[in-house]
Amino acid sequence: MAGLPRALPALPPLALYVHVPWCVRKCPYCDFNSHGVGRDAELPEEEYLAALLDDLDADLPLAAGRPLGSIFIGGGTPSLMSARFYSRFLDALSQRLSFAENIEITLEANPGTLERGRFHGYRQAGINRLSLGVQSFQATQLAALGRIHSGDDAVAAVEEARAAGFDNLNLDLMHGLPDQTPELALADLERALALEPEHLSWYQLTLEPNTEFHTRPPALPEEETLWDIQDLGHERLEAAGLSRYEISAYAQAGRRSRHNLNYWRFGDYLGIGAGSHGKLSAFDDSGWLRIERRWKTRQPEAYLRRRRDPRGFVAGSHWVCDEELPLEFAMNALRLVEGAAMTDWQAHTGRPLSLLGERLEAARNKGLLVEDGQRLQASPQGLLFLNELLALVNDTGTE
């Protein structure tokens, strides 16, 4: 773990990720740590709340007194938990950590009728940003994706969220769906835009390992159709005033996701809850910055049992070595349309700029990087072929 001194003057900003692992039904494309429990299951709210706080208490020394800039509650389907659960959680959290002014607190929710009616309570609890997993408005597409809501349910959920006082709303929408045409993809976008979301996550369906779709792949659109969907959709979103700032994220001015920006700018984050991941930095006695990645017990039942286990909630951890830092930093920063300043590269990786010369030139020659000597910034082509760009930029050598 011997390493290079970093030029960072202080520790990175800090965020918190909270994972709620339960959902009504596991979707066939989902590779997240989610566990279907059916519609009528009674979730262990009291026990899970206690476990989350114990988990957090064990991690508090890692926070080093830094305020939280954002909180993201993901899943699973976090909106299966009651408003009272989140009110108590956020109250307890505020007693343990300071909140930055205008902190962003996001809750993921599904637009099915099971969760509607709770939005007012979530807003009263202190949640100020809602992310709705719409995915599509088309009945046939929703059925293919295993979703339990309809397009009308999604519209009603947005209306209820607005009535509850949410003025910062993200819609998750997928494209490249089974048998989807450009016309169907644009129809989804038009219906989403009519709801005037402040933020839209518009991403292509991929077949991930350990999912039902990976085992039994559906018939996906041809590559040429996928390119058409992407080009036409990007053009439509930009025309509607939602500017692309990350590979699959579009936002109104001033409404970019602060929590996700913290990830992509290589900020730190605590992770609590079953299967959550965290990234924490600390200066050692020599003044070098060390980065630790840690993850928590994945299975909900095992996670709850860890409350009474002297090992605690951590299932594993990894100290990021110096050879890994260039790729770690690049695979986050290059997702952003704005990229990162070259000075940020050196500050976060400890690698002198001279080591990147030939690699950057090769990437520019392939049209994957913007011609800018001050920034490490993917071109529109580079955003489409990010893995190829990362392979070129990644430096594991030494002077």
PDB file of N, CA and C in Angstrom, residues 49-129:
ATOM      1  N   LEU A  49     -34.333  -0.448  10.836  1.00  0.00           N
ATOM      2  CA  LEU A  49     -33.930   0.876  11.282  1.00  0.00           C
ATOM      3  C   LEU A  49     -32.827   0.771  12.330  1.00  0.00           C
ATOM      4  N   ALA A  50     -33.014  -0.111  13.290  1.00  0.00           N
ATOM      5  CA  ALA A  50     -31.997  -0.296  14.325  1.00  0.00           C
ATOM      6  C   ALA A  50     -30.675  -0.761  13.720  1.00  0.00           C
ATOM      7  N   ALA A  51     -30.750  -1.667  12.737  1.00  0.00           N
ATOM      8  CA  ALA A  51     -29.535  -2.159  12.092  1.00  0.00           C
ATOM      9  C   ALA A  51     -28.826  -1.052  11.316  1.00  0.00           C
ATOM     10  N   LEU A  52     -29.588  -0.235  10.596  1.00  0.00           N
ATOM     11  CA  LEU A  52     -28.985   0.871   9.849  1.00  0.00           C
ATOM     12  C   LEU A  52     -28.236   1.818  10.777  1.00  0.00           C
ATOM     13  N   LEU A  53     -28.822   2.120  11.918  1.00  0.00           N
ATOM     14  CA  LEU A  53     -28.183   3.053  12.845  1.00  0.00           C
ATOM     15  C   LEU A  53     -26.955   2.430  13.500  1.00  0.00           C
ATOM     16  N   ASP A  54     -27.028   1.144  13.812  1.00  0.00           N
ATOM     17  CA  ASP A  54     -25.836   0.461  14.328  1.00  0.00           C
ATOM     18  C   ASP A  54     -24.731   0.443  13.279  1.00  0.00           C
ATOM     19  N   ASP A  55     -25.109   0.179  12.041  1.00  0.00           N
ATOM     20  CA  ASP A  55     -24.169   0.176  10.921  1.00  0.00           C
ATOM     21  C   ASP A  55     -23.513   1.553  10.796  1.00  0.00           C
ATOM     22  N   LEU A  56     -24.326   2.590  10.848  1.00  0.00           N
ATOM     23  CA  LEU A  56     -23.808   3.949  10.747  1.00  0.00           C
ATOM     24  C   LEU A  56     -22.884   4.278  11.915  1.00  0.00           C
ATOM     25  N   ASP A  57     -23.299   3.921  13.114  1.00  0.00           N
ATOM     26  CA  ASP A  57     -22.476   4.222  14.290  1.00  0.00           C
ATOM     27  C   ASP A  57     -21.084   3.603  14.164  1.00  0.00           C
ATOM     28  N   ALA A  58     -21.012   2.400  13.613  1.00  0.00           N
ATOM     29  CA  ALA A  58     -19.711   1.753  13.436  1.00  0.00           C
ATOM     30  C   ALA A  58     -18.848   2.497  12.421  1.00  0.00           C
ATOM     31  N   ASP A  59     -19.478   3.173  11.465  1.00  0.00           N
ATOM     32  CA  ASP A  59     -18.746   3.884  10.413  1.00  0.00           C
ATOM     33  C   ASP A  59     -18.475   5.349  10.742  1.00  0.00           C
ATOM     34  N   LEU A  60     -19.054   5.871  11.796  1.00  0.00           N
ATOM     35  CA  LEU A  60     -18.931   7.302  12.087  1.00  0.00           C
ATOM     36  C   LEU A  60     -17.479   7.783  12.183  1.00  0.00           C
ATOM     37  N   PRO A  61     -16.557   7.007  12.777  1.00  0.00           N
ATOM     38  CA  PRO A  61     -15.175   7.496  12.803  1.00  0.00           C
ATOM     39  C   PRO A  61     -14.600   7.769  11.421  1.00  0.00           C
ATOM     40  N   LEU A  62     -15.143   7.099  10.405  1.00  0.00           N
ATOM     41  CA  LEU A  62     -14.651   7.300   9.038  1.00  0.00           C
ATOM     42  C   LEU A  62     -15.127   8.619   8.447  1.00  0.00           C
ATOM     43  N   ALA A  63     -16.171   9.187   9.040  1.00  0.00           N
ATOM     44  CA  ALA A  63     -16.714  10.441   8.517  1.00  0.00           C
ATOM     45  C   ALA A  63     -15.852  11.633   8.881  1.00  0.00           C
ATOM     46  N   ALA A  64     -15.024  11.506   9.886  1.00  0.00           N
ATOM     47  CA  ALA A  64     -14.043  12.535  10.258  1.00  0.00           C
ATOM     48  C   ALA A  64     -14.663  13.910  10.457  1.00  0.00           C
ATOM     49  N   GLY A  65     -15.905  13.955  10.960  1.00  0.00           N
ATOM     50  CA  GLY A  65     -16.540  15.230  11.233  1.00  0.00           C
ATOM     51  C   GLY A  65     -16.993  16.005  10.020  1.00  0.00           C
ATOM     52  N   ARG A  66     -16.956  15.383   8.830  1.00  0.00           N
ATOM     53  CA  ARG A  66     -17.347  16.095   7.611  1.00  0.00           C
ATOM     54  C   ARG A  66     -18.867  16.142   7.480  1.00  0.00           C
ATOM     55  N   PRO A  67     -19.417  17.250   6.996  1.00  0.00           N
ATOM     56  CA  PRO A  67     -20.867  17.307   6.783  1.00  0.00           C
ATOM     57  C   PRO A  67     -21.279  16.481   5.573  1.00  0.00           C
ATOM     58  N   LEU A  68     -22.514  16.002   5.587  1.00  0.00           N
ATOM     59  CA  LEU A  68     -23.071  15.285   4.439  1.00  0.00           C
ATOM     60  C   LEU A  68     -23.586  16.282   3.419  1.00  0.00           C
ATOM     61  N   GLY A  69     -23.154  16.126   2.169  1.00  0.00           N
ATOM     62  CA  GLY A  69     -23.664  16.985   1.113  1.00  0.00           C
ATOM     63  C   GLY A  69     -24.908  16.427   0.461  1.00  0.00           C
ATOM     64  N   SER A  70     -25.075  15.094   0.540  1.00  0.00           N
ATOM     65  CA  SER A  70     -26.247  14.460  -0.060  1.00  0.00           C
ATOM     66  C   SER A  70     -26.480  13.114   0.600  1.00  0.00           C
ATOM     67  N   ILE A  71     -27.736  12.664   0.506  1.00  0.00           N
ATOM     68  CA  ILE A  71     -28.129  11.334   0.964  1.00  0.00           C
ATOM     69  C   ILE A  71     -28.953  10.721  -0.156  1.00  0.00           C
ATOM     70  N   PHE A  72     -28.643   9.480  -0.492  1.00  0.00           N
ATOM     71  CA  PHE A  72     -29.413   8.781  -1.522  1.00  0.00           C
ATOM     72  C   PHE A  72     -29.893   7.466  -0.941  1.00  0.00           C
ATOM     73  N   ILE A  73     -31.212   7.254  -0.963  1.00  0.00           N
ATOM     74  CA  ILE A  73     -31.814   6.033  -0.438  1.00  0.00           C
ATOM     75  C   ILE A  73     -32.273   5.216  -1.635  1.00  0.00           C
ATOM     76  N   GLY A  74     -31.559   4.099  -1.896  1.00  0.00           N
ATOM     77  CA  GLY A  74     -31.827   3.296  -3.081  1.00  0.00           C
ATOM     78  C   GLY A  74     -32.165   1.863  -2.727  1.00  0.00           C
ATOM     79  N   GLY A  75     -32.410   1.063  -3.761  1.00  0.00           N
ATOM     80  CA  GLY A  75     -32.831  -0.311  -3.508  1.00  0.00           C
ATOM     81  C   GLY A  75     -32.625  -1.213  -4.705  1.00  0.00           C
ATOM     82  N   GLY A  76     -33.462  -2.306  -4.701  1.00  0.00           N
ATOM     83  CA  GLY A  76     -34.715  -2.480  -4.028  1.00  0.00           C
ATOM     84  C   GLY A  76     -35.719  -1.374  -4.327  1.00  0.00           C
ATOM     85  N   THR A  77     -36.721  -1.350  -3.504  1.00  0.00           N
ATOM     86  CA  THR A  77     -37.769  -0.330  -3.594  1.00  0.00           C
ATOM     87  C   THR A  77     -37.910   0.337  -2.233  1.00  0.00           C
ATOM     88  N   PRO A  78     -37.150   1.416  -1.986  1.00  0.00           N
ATOM     89  CA  PRO A  78     -37.193   2.069  -0.685  1.00  0.00           C
ATOM     90  C   PRO A  78     -38.569   2.599  -0.292  1.00  0.00           C
ATOM     91  N   SER A  79     -39.418   2.870  -1.294  1.00  0.00           N
ATOM     92  CA  SER A  79     -40.742   3.409  -0.975  1.00  0.00           C
ATOM     93  C   SER A  79     -41.683   2.352  -0.416  1.00  0.00           C
ATOM     94  N   LEU A  80     -41.195   1.109  -0.243  1.00  0.00           N
ATOM     95  CA  LEU A  80     -41.987   0.128   0.499  1.00  0.00           C
ATOM     96  C   LEU A  80     -41.979   0.434   1.998  1.00  0.00           C
ATOM     97  N   MET A  81     -40.995   1.204   2.450  1.00  0.00           N
ATOM     98  CA  MET A  81     -40.926   1.572   3.854  1.00  0.00           C
ATOM     99  C   MET A  81     -41.812   2.787   4.107  1.00  0.00           C
ATOM    100  N   SER A  82     -42.312   2.907   5.315  1.00  0.00           N
ATOM    101  CA  SER A  82     -43.265   3.957   5.652  1.00  0.00           C
ATOM    102  C   SER A  82     -42.576   5.313   5.799  1.00  0.00           C
ATOM    103  N   ALA A  83     -43.370   6.358   5.734  1.00  0.00           N
ATOM    104  CA  ALA A  83     -42.852   7.704   5.974  1.00  0.00           C
ATOM    105  C   ALA A  83     -42.312   7.825   7.397  1.00  0.00           C
ATOM    106  N   ARG A  84     -42.954   7.158   8.343  1.00  0.00           N
ATOM    107  CA  ARG A  84     -42.491   7.200   9.735  1.00  0.00           C
ATOM    108  C   ARG A  84     -41.090   6.606   9.850  1.00  0.00           C
ATOM    109  N   PHE A  85     -40.813   5.561   9.101  1.00  0.00           N
ATOM    110  CA  PHE A  85     -39.478   4.957   9.090  1.00  0.00           C
ATOM    111  C   PHE A  85     -38.434   6.001   8.712  1.00  0.00           C
ATOM    112  N   TYR A  86     -38.695   6.757   7.640  1.00  0.00           N
ATOM    113  CA  TYR A  86     -37.705   7.731   7.178  1.00  0.00           C
ATOM    114  C   TYR A  86     -37.644   8.948   8.081  1.00  0.00           C
ATOM    115  N   SER A  87     -38.745   9.334   8.670  1.00  0.00           N
ATOM    116  CA  SER A  87     -38.721  10.451   9.609  1.00  0.00           C
ATOM    117  C   SER A  87     -37.822  10.125  10.799  1.00  0.00           C
ATOM    118  N   ARG A  88     -37.981   8.936  11.332  1.00  0.00           N
ATOM    119  CA  ARG A  88     -37.166   8.524  12.475  1.00  0.00           C
ATOM    120  C   ARG A  88     -35.703   8.355  12.064  1.00  0.00           C
ATOM    121  N   PHE A  89     -35.480   7.794  10.872  1.00  0.00           N
ATOM    122  CA  PHE A  89     -34.105   7.595  10.410  1.00  0.00           C
ATOM    123  C   PHE A  89     -33.389   8.927  10.225  1.00  0.00           C
ATOM    124  N   LEU A  90     -34.021   9.868   9.544  1.00  0.00           N
ATOM    125  CA  LEU A  90     -33.369  11.146   9.275  1.00  0.00           C
ATOM    126  C   LEU A  90     -33.169  11.947  10.553  1.00  0.00           C
ATOM    127  N   ASP A  91     -34.101  11.845  11.493  1.00  0.00           N
ATOM    128  CA  ASP A  91     -33.921  12.516  12.785  1.00  0.00           C
ATOM    129  C   ASP A  91     -32.692  11.944  13.498  1.00  0.00           C
ATOM    130  N   ALA A  92     -32.592  10.622  13.522  1.00  0.00           N
ATOM    131  CA  ALA A  92     -31.450   9.990  14.182  1.00  0.00           C
ATOM    132  C   ALA A  92     -30.144  10.314  13.463  1.00  0.00           C
ATOM    133  N   LEU A  93     -30.212  10.387  12.143  1.00  0.00           N
ATOM    134  CA  LEU A  93     -29.024  10.699  11.353  1.00  0.00           C
ATOM    135  C   LEU A  93     -28.530  12.110  11.646  1.00  0.00           C
ATOM    136  N   SER A  94     -29.449  13.053  11.748  1.00  0.00           N
ATOM    137  CA  SER A  94     -29.074  14.447  11.996  1.00  0.00           C
ATOM    138  C   SER A  94     -28.453  14.637  13.370  1.00  0.00           C
ATOM    139  N   GLN A  95     -28.697  13.707  14.285  1.00  0.00           N
ATOM    140  CA  GLN A  95     -28.076  13.770  15.609  1.00  0.00           C
ATOM    141  C   GLN A  95     -26.655  13.214  15.604  1.00  0.00           C
ATOM    142  N   ARG A  96     -26.299  12.504  14.528  1.00  0.00           N
ATOM    143  CA  ARG A  96     -24.986  11.876  14.448  1.00  0.00           C
ATOM    144  C   ARG A  96     -24.047  12.593  13.497  1.00  0.00           C
ATOM    145  N   LEU A  97     -24.587  13.202  12.459  1.00  0.00           N
ATOM    146  CA  LEU A  97     -23.774  13.873  11.448  1.00  0.00           C
ATOM    147  C   LEU A  97     -24.383  15.234  11.124  1.00  0.00           C
ATOM    148  N   SER A  98     -23.540  16.169  10.764  1.00  0.00           N
ATOM    149  CA  SER A  98     -24.064  17.472  10.340  1.00  0.00           C
ATOM    150  C   SER A  98     -24.449  17.409   8.870  1.00  0.00           C
ATOM    151  N   PHE A  99     -25.480  18.152   8.526  1.00  0.00           N
ATOM    152  CA  PHE A  99     -25.964  18.237   7.154  1.00  0.00           C
ATOM    153  C   PHE A  99     -25.481  19.538   6.538  1.00  0.00           C
ATOM    154  N   ALA A 100     -24.976  19.455   5.315  1.00  0.00           N
ATOM    155  CA  ALA A 100     -24.621  20.673   4.591  1.00  0.00           C
ATOM    156  C   ALA A 100     -25.870  21.495   4.325  1.00  0.00           C
ATOM    157  N   GLU A 101     -25.682  22.783   4.181  1.00  0.00           N
ATOM    158  CA  GLU A 101     -26.820  23.654   3.852  1.00  0.00           C
ATOM    159  C   GLU A 101     -27.412  23.211   2.517  1.00  0.00           C
ATOM    160  N   ASN A 102     -28.730  23.159   2.448  1.00  0.00           N
ATOM    161  CA  ASN A 102     -29.435  22.729   1.240  1.00  0.00           C
ATOM    162  C   ASN A 102     -29.051  21.301   0.828  1.00  0.00           C
ATOM    163  N   ILE A 103     -28.900  20.429   1.802  1.00  0.00           N
ATOM    164  CA  ILE A 103     -28.565  19.045   1.505  1.00  0.00           C
ATOM    165  C   ILE A 103     -29.613  18.422   0.581  1.00  0.00           C
ATOM    166  N   GLU A 104     -29.161  17.606  -0.348  1.00  0.00           N
ATOM    167  CA  GLU A 104     -30.053  16.883  -1.258  1.00  0.00           C
ATOM    168  C   GLU A 104     -30.315  15.496  -0.672  1.00  0.00           C
ATOM    169  N   ILE A 105     -31.598  15.166  -0.466  1.00  0.00           N
ATOM    170  CA  ILE A 105     -31.976  13.872   0.102  1.00  0.00           C
ATOM    171  C   ILE A 105     -32.941  13.200  -0.869  1.00  0.00           C
ATOM    172  N   THR A 106     -32.456  12.161  -1.540  1.00  0.00           N
ATOM    173  CA  THR A 106     -33.210  11.492  -2.604  1.00  0.00           C
ATOM    174  C   THR A 106     -33.756  10.156  -2.126  1.00  0.00           C
ATOM    175  N   LEU A 107     -34.991   9.875  -2.504  1.00  0.00           N
ATOM    176  CA  LEU A 107     -35.602   8.568  -2.266  1.00  0.00           C
ATOM    177  C   LEU A 107     -36.020   7.975  -3.599  1.00  0.00           C
ATOM    178  N   GLU A 108     -35.608   6.728  -3.854  1.00  0.00           N
ATOM    179  CA  GLU A 108     -36.107   6.007  -5.024  1.00  0.00           C
ATOM    180  C   GLU A 108     -37.491   5.459  -4.713  1.00  0.00           C
ATOM    181  N   ALA A 109     -38.393   5.556  -5.686  1.00  0.00           N
ATOM    182  CA  ALA A 109     -39.759   5.060  -5.499  1.00  0.00           C
ATOM    183  C   ALA A 109     -40.257   4.459  -6.800  1.00  0.00           C
ATOM    184  N   ASN A 110     -41.127   3.484  -6.681  1.00  0.00           N
ATOM    185  CA  ASN A 110     -41.802   2.926  -7.843  1.00  0.00           C
ATOM    186  C   ASN A 110     -43.204   3.523  -7.938  1.00  0.00           C
ATOM    187  N   PRO A 111     -43.691   3.735  -9.156  1.00  0.00           N
ATOM    188  CA  PRO A 111     -44.977   4.414  -9.324  1.00  0.00           C
ATOM    189  C   PRO A 111     -46.204   3.531  -9.177  1.00  0.00           C
ATOM    190  N   GLY A 112     -46.052   2.318  -8.676  1.00  0.00           N
ATOM    191  CA  GLY A 112     -47.218   1.471  -8.465  1.00  0.00           C
ATOM    192  C   GLY A 112     -48.107   2.006  -7.349  1.00  0.00           C
ATOM    193  N   THR A 113     -49.358   1.595  -7.342  1.00  0.00           N
ATOM    194  CA  THR A 113     -50.308   2.105  -6.360  1.00  0.00           C
ATOM    195  C   THR A 113     -49.938   1.725  -4.936  1.00  0.00           C
ATOM    196  N   LEU A 114     -49.079   0.703  -4.770  1.00  0.00           N
ATOM    197  CA  LEU A 114     -48.692   0.268  -3.435  1.00  0.00           C
ATOM    198  C   LEU A 114     -48.019   1.394  -2.661  1.00  0.00           C
ATOM    199  N   GLU A 115     -47.211   2.219  -3.360  1.00  0.00           N
ATOM    200  CA  GLU A 115     -46.468   3.252  -2.657  1.00  0.00           C
ATOM    201  C   GLU A 115     -47.147   4.613  -2.699  1.00  0.00           C
ATOM    202  N   ARG A 116     -48.097   4.811  -3.598  1.00  0.00           N
ATOM    203  CA  ARG A 116     -48.752   6.111  -3.681  1.00  0.00           C
ATOM    204  C   ARG A 116     -49.538   6.380  -2.401  1.00  0.00           C
ATOM    205  N   GLY A 117     -49.674   7.630  -2.069  1.00  0.00           N
ATOM    206  CA  GLY A 117     -50.317   7.997  -0.827  1.00  0.00           C
ATOM    207  C   GLY A 117     -49.317   8.270   0.266  1.00  0.00           C
ATOM    208  N   ARG A 118     -48.056   7.880   0.038  1.00  0.00           N
ATOM    209  CA  ARG A 118     -47.010   8.093   1.037  1.00  0.00           C
ATOM    210  C   ARG A 118     -46.148   9.315   0.733  1.00  0.00           C
ATOM    211  N   PHE A 119     -46.292   9.885  -0.458  1.00  0.00           N
ATOM    212  CA  PHE A 119     -45.358  10.931  -0.871  1.00  0.00           C
ATOM    213  C   PHE A 119     -45.399  12.153   0.055  1.00  0.00           C
ATOM    214  N   HIS A 120     -46.579  12.512   0.508  1.00  0.00           N
ATOM    215  CA  HIS A 120     -46.676  13.658   1.415  1.00  0.00           C
ATOM    216  C   HIS A 120     -45.882  13.374   2.693  1.00  0.00           C
ATOM    217  N   GLY A 121     -46.010  12.156   3.212  1.00  0.00           N
ATOM    218  CA  GLY A 121     -45.270  11.794   4.412  1.00  0.00           C
ATOM    219  C   GLY A 121     -43.770  11.802   4.196  1.00  0.00           C
ATOM    220  N   TYR A 122     -43.322  11.353   3.022  1.00  0.00           N
ATOM    221  CA  TYR A 122     -41.892  11.381   2.722  1.00  0.00           C
ATOM    222  C   TYR A 122     -41.368  12.818   2.682  1.00  0.00           C
ATOM    223  N   ARG A 123     -42.167  13.692   2.078  1.00  0.00           N
ATOM    224  CA  ARG A 123     -41.738  15.102   2.000  1.00  0.00           C
ATOM    225  C   ARG A 123     -41.673  15.720   3.396  1.00  0.00           C
ATOM    226  N   GLN A 124     -42.647  15.402   4.232  1.00  0.00           N
ATOM    227  CA  GLN A 124     -42.657  15.921   5.599  1.00  0.00           C
ATOM    228  C   GLN A 124     -41.477  15.370   6.404  1.00  0.00           C
ATOM    229  N   ALA A 125     -41.029  14.170   6.076  1.00  0.00           N
ATOM    230  CA  ALA A 125     -39.909  13.569   6.800  1.00  0.00           C
ATOM    231  C   ALA A 125     -38.584  14.256   6.494  1.00  0.00           C
ATOM    232  N   GLY A 126     -38.526  15.015   5.404  1.00  0.00           N
ATOM    233  CA  GLY A 126     -37.305  15.724   5.043  1.00  0.00           C
ATOM    234  C   GLY A 126     -36.713  15.321   3.717  1.00  0.00           C
ATOM    235  N   ILE A 127     -37.312  14.342   3.047  1.00  0.00           N
ATOM    236  CA  ILE A 127     -36.851  13.955   1.714  1.00  0.00           C
ATOM    237  C   ILE A 127     -37.257  15.049   0.729  1.00  0.00           C
ATOM    238  N   ASN A 128     -36.305  15.550  -0.049  1.00  0.00           N
ATOM    239  CA  ASN A 128     -36.597  16.684  -0.932  1.00  0.00           C
ATOM    240  C   ASN A 128     -36.374  16.389  -2.408  1.00  0.00           C
ATOM    241  N   ARG A 129     -36.033  15.147  -2.740  1.00  0.00           N
ATOM    242  CA  ARG A 129     -35.866  14.769  -4.141  1.00  0.00           C
ATOM    243  C   ARG A 129     -36.394  13.349  -4.297  1.00  0.00           C
TER     244      ARG A 129
END
